[in-house]
Short mmCIF file of C-alpha atoms in Angstrom, two decimals:
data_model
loop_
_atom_site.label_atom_id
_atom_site.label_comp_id
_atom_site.label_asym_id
_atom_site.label_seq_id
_atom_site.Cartn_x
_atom_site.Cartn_y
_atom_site.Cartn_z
CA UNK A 702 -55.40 14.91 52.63
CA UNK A 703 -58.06 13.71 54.75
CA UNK A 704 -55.63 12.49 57.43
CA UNK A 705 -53.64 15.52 57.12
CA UNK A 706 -56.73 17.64 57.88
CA UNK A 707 -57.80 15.72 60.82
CA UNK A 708 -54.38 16.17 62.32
CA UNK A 709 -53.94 20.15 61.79
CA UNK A 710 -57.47 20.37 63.81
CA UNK A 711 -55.85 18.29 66.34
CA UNK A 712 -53.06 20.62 66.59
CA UNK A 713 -54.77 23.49 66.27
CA UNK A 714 -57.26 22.45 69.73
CA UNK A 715 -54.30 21.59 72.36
CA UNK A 716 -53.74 24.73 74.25
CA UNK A 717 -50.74 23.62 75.85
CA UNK A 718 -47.38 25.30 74.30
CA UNK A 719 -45.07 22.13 74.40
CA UNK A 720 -47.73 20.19 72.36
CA UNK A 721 -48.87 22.85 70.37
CA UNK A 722 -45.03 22.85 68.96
CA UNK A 723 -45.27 19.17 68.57
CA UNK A 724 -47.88 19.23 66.42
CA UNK A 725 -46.79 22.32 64.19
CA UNK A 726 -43.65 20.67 63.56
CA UNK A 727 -44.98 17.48 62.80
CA UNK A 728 -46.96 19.38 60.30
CA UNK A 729 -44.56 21.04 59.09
CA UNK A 730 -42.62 17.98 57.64
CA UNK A 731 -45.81 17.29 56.44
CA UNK A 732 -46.45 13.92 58.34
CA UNK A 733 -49.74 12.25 59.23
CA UNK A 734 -50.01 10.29 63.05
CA UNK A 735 -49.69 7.53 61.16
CA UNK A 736 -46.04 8.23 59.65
CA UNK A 737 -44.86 10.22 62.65
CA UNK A 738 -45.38 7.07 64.69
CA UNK A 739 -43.79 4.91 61.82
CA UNK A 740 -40.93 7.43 61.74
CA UNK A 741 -40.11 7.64 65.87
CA UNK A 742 -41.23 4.33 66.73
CA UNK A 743 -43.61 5.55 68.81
CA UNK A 744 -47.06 4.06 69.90
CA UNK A 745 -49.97 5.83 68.08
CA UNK A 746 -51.39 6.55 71.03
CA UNK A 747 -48.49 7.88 72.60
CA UNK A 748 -48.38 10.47 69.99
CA UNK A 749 -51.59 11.67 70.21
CA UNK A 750 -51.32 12.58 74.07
CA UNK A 751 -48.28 14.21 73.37
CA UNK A 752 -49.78 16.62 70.50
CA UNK A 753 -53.09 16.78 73.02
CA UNK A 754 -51.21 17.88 76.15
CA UNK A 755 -52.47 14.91 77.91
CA UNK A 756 -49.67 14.25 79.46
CA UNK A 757 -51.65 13.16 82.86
CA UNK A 758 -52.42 10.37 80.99
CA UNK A 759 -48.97 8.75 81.51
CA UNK A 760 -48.29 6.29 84.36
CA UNK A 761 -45.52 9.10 85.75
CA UNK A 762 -44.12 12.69 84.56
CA UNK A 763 -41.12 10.19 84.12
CA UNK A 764 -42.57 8.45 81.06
CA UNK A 765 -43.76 11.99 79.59
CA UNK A 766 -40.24 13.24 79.39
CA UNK A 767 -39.11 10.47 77.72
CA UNK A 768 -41.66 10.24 75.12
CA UNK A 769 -41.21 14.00 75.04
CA UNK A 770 -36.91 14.23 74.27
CA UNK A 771 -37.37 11.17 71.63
CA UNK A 772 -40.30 12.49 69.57
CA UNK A 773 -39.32 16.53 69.80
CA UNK A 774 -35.55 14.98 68.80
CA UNK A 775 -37.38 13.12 65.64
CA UNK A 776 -38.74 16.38 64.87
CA UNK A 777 -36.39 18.38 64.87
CA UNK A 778 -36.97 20.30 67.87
CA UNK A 779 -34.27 20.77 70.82
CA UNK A 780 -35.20 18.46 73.21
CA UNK A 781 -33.63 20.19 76.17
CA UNK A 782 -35.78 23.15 75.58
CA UNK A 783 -38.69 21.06 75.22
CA UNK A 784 -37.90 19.76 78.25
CA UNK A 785 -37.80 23.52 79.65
CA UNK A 786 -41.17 24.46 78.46
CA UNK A 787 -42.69 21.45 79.82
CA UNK A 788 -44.13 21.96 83.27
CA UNK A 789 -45.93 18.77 84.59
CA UNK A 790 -48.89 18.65 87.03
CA UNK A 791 -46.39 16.82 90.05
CA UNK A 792 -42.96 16.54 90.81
CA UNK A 793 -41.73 13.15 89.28
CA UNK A 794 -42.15 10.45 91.87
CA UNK A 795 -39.23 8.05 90.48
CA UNK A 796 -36.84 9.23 87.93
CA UNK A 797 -36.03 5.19 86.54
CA UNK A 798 -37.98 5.03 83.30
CA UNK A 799 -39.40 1.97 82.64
CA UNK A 800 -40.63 1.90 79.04
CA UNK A 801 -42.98 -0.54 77.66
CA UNK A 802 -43.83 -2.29 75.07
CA UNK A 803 -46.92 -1.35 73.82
CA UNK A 804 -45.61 2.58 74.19
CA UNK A 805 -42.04 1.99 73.10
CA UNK A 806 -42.23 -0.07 69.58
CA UNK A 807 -38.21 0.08 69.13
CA UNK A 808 -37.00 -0.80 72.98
CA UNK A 809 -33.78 -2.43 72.60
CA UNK A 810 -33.54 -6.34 72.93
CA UNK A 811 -36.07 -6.67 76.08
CA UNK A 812 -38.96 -5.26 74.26
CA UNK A 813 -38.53 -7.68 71.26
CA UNK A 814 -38.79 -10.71 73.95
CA UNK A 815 -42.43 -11.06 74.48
CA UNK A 816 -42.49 -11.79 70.63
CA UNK A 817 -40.44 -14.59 70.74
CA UNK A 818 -42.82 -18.26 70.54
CA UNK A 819 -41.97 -22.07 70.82
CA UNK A 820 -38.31 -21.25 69.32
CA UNK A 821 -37.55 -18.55 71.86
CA UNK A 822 -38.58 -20.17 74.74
CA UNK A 823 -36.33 -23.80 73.20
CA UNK A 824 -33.39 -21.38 73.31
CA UNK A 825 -33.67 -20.00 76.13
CA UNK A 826 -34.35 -23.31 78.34
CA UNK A 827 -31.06 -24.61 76.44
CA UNK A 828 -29.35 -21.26 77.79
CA UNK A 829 -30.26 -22.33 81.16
CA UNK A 830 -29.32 -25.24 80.88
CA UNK A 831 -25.85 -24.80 79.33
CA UNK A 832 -25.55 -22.08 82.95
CA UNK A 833 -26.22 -25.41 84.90
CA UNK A 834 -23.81 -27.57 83.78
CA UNK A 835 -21.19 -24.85 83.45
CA UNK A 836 -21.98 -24.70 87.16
CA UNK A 837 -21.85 -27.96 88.04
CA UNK A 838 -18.12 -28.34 86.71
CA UNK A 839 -17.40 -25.14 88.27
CA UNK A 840 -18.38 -26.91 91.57
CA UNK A 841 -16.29 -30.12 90.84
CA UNK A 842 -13.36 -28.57 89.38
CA UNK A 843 -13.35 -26.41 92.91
CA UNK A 844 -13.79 -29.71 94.81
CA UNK A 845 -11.32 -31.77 92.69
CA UNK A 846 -8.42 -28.74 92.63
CA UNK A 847 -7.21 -28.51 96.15
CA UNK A 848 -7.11 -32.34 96.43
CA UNK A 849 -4.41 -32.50 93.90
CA UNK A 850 -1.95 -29.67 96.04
CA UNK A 851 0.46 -31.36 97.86
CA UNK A 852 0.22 -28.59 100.70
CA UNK A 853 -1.54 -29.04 104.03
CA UNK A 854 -5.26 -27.53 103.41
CA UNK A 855 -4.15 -25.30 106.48
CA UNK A 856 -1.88 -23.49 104.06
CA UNK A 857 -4.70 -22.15 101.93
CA UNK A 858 -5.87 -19.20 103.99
CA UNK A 859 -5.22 -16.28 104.13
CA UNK A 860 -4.70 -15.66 100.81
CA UNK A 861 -1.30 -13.26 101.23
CA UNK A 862 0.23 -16.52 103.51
CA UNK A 863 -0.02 -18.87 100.77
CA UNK A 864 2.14 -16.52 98.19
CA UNK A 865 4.65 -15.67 100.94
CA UNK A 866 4.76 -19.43 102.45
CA UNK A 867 5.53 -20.93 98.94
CA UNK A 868 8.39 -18.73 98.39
CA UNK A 869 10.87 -19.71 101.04
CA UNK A 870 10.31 -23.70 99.68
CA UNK A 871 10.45 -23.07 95.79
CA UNK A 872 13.77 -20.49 96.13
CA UNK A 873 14.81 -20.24 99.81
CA UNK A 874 18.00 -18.61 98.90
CA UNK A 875 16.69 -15.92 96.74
CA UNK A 876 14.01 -14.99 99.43
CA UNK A 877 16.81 -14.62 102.21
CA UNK A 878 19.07 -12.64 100.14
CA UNK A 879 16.09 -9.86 99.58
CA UNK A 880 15.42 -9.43 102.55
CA UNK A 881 18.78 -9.18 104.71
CA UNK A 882 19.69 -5.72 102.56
CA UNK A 883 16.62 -4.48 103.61
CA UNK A 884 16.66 -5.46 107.72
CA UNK A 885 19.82 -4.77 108.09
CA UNK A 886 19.84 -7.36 111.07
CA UNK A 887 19.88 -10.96 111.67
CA UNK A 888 16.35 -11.43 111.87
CA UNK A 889 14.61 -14.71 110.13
CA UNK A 890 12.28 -14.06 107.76
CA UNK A 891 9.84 -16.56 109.60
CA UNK A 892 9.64 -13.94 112.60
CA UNK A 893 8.10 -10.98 110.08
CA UNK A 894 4.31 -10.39 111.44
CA UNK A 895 2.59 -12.34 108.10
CA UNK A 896 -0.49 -8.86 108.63
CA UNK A 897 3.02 -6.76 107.32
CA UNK A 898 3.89 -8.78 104.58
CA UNK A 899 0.52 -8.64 103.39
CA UNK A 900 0.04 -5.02 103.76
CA UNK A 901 3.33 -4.35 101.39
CA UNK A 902 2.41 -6.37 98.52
CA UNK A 903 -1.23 -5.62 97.70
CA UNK A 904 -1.97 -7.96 94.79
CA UNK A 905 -2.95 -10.86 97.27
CA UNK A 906 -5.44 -8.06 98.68
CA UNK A 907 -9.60 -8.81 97.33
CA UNK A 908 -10.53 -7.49 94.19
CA UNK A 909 -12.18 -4.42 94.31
CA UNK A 910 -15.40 -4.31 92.80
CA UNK A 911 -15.93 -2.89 89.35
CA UNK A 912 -16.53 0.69 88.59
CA UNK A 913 -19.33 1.93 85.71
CA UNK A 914 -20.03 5.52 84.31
CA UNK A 915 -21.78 6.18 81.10
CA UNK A 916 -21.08 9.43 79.03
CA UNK A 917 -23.37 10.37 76.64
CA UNK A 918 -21.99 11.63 73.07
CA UNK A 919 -25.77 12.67 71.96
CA UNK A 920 -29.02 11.85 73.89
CA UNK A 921 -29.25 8.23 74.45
CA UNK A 922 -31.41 5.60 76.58
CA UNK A 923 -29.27 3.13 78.17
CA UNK A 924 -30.42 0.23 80.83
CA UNK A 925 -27.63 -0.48 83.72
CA UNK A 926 -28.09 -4.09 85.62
CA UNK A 927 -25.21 -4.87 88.38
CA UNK A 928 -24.03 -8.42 89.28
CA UNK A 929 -24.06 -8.57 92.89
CA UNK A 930 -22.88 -11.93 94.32
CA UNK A 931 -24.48 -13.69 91.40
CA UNK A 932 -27.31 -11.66 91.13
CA UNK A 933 -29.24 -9.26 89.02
CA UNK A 934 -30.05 -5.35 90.26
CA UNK A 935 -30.87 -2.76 88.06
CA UNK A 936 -29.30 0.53 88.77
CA UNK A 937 -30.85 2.58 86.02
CA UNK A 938 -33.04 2.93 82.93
CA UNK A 939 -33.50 6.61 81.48
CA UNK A 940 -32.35 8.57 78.53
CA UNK A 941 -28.81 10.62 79.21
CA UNK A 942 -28.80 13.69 77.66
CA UNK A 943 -25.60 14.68 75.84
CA UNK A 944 -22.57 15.34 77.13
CA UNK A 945 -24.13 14.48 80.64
CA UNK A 946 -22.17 11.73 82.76
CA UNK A 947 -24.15 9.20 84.83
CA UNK A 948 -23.28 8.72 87.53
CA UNK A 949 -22.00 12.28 87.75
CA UNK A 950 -18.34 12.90 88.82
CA UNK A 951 -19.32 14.52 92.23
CA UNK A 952 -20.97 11.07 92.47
CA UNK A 953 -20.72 7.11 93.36
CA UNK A 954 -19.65 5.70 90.20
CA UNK A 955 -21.89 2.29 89.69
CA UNK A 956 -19.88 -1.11 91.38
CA UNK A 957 -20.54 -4.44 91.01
CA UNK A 958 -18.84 -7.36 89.83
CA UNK A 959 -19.98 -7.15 86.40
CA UNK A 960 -22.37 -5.36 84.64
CA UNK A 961 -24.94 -6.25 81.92
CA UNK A 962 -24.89 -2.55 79.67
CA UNK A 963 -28.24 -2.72 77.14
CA UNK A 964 -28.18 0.55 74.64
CA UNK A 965 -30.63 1.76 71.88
CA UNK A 966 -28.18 3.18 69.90
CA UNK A 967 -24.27 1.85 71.08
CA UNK A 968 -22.25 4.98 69.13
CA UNK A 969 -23.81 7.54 71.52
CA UNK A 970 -22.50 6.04 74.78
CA UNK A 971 -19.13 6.50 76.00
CA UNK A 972 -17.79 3.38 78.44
CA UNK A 973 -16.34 4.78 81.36
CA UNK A 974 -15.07 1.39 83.18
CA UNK A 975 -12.60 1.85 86.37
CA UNK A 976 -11.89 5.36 86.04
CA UNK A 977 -10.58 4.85 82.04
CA UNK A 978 -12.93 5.70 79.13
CA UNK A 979 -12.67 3.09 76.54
CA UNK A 980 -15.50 4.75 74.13
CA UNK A 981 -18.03 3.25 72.48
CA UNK A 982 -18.98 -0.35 72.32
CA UNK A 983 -17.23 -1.71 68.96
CA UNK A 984 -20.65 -2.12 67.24
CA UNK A 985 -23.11 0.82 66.31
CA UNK A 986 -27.07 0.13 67.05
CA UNK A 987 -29.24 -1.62 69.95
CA UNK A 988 -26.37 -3.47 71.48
CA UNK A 989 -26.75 -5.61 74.87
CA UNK A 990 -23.64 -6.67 76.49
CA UNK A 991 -21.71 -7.72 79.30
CA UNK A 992 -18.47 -5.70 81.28
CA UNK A 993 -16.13 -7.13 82.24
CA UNK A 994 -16.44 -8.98 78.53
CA UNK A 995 -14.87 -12.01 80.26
CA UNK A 996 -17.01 -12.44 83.24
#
């Protein structure tokens, strides 16, 4: 009772209308600090600026409307129109949230890895290690490979002349056949320009680079990190609110090789990858994982 008490004065002092709801509905399901912040995972102190108004008090507006759509969700409340009532001090200066730990409690996968001791760090020198040597036969397999062809090294480039060059040798008859129809004339296939033989089959053409959207069944916090010629960037952090599609279609989708996808709750986030929406990621909860699953 005690607690309770201290916490309807608390509520009863902020004179700002987005806090003042936080606090009656808190109340109203009859839940100290203590237990709200049990409840939402939410830092104790997080929760207390929140019900105070203090939202100043946050490193960016960015962070206050996060902490604002999870705990007004665990509530009860609508978080869009707590989002609507809340008018910060300044425009947001960078719309990436980047949680942290001692704010966040239930941050997916990252947040749990300054916890990790002696064992954690064991595992994850083995990891790097087992990337090494996969690397290192990568290399030598690469090396070994082309020795072994029994084609002139000059024959390897460009990609479209080694497809079209190995098909007059392995079935020369065959190749003439489909393409006197065609001419019409008594031109050799040799004299074709090898740029227009190219152009009309496109699967020798580069790979384009992936494509990533994420479409959000209920408000959800996902983290986006592209793999650009072998390396990390992150392309976004921040809570989608439903039905919303990030990118948007008027948009850019996300590219990159691959992409590493890290979700706080998997079930709520739709996987739009190269224009086709495959759903949700097979398992419900936190979930960190990789797309293409093979790369």
């Amino acid at each position: 009772m005690r607690t309770k008490s201290s916490a309807t004065v608390d509520a009863a002092e902020s004179t700002d209308p987005v806090a003042s709801q936080l606090g009656v509905a808190r109340l109203r399901l009859g839940w100290s600090l203590e237990e709200a912040s049990a409840r939402t995972r939410l830092h104790l102190n997080v929760i207390r600026r929140l019900e105070a108004g203090d939202f100043d008090k946050f490193p960016s507006v960015a962070y206050a409307r996060g902490f604002l759509r999870i705990y007004s969700r665990e509530l009860g409340l609508d978080p869009k129109k707590i989002l609507r009532d809340f008018q910060p001090l300044s425009e947001p200066e960078d719309s990436i949230l980047d949680l942290r730990p001692e704010m966040l409690e239930s941050l997916p996968t990252r947040a749990a890895e300054p916890i990790l001791t002696t064992r954690g760090i064991g595992l994850g020198v083995m990891g790097l290690v087992g990337v090494f040597v996969f690397s290192v036969v990568g290399i030598q397999l690469y090396r070994v490979w082309p020795v072994k062809s029994p084609k002139d090294p000059s024959t390897l480039a460009p990609i479209g002349a080694v497809e079209k060059s190995t098909l007059p040798s392995s079935a020369p008859a065959a190749g003439t056949s489909s393409s006197i129809p065609v001419a019409k004339q008594g031109e050799a296939l040799s004299s074709l320009p090898m740029v227009q033989t190219s152009e009309n089959n496109p699967t020798p053409a580069p790979a384009a680079p992936q494509q990533l959207r994420i479409k959000a069944r209920k408000d959800t916090w996902v983290r986006i990190v592209a793999i650009r010629d072998g390396k990390e960037v992150q392309l976004f952090e921040d809570t989608i609110d439903e039905d919303d599609v990030v990118p948007a279609k008027d948009d850019p989708a996300w590219s990159g090789d691959a992409f590493v996808v890290t979700t706080r709750e998997a079930a709520d986030a739709e996987i739009i990858f190269n224009d086709s929406n495959f759903g949700p990621y097979e398992k419900p909860g936190p979930q960190t994982f990789r797309l293409p699953a093979g790369r």
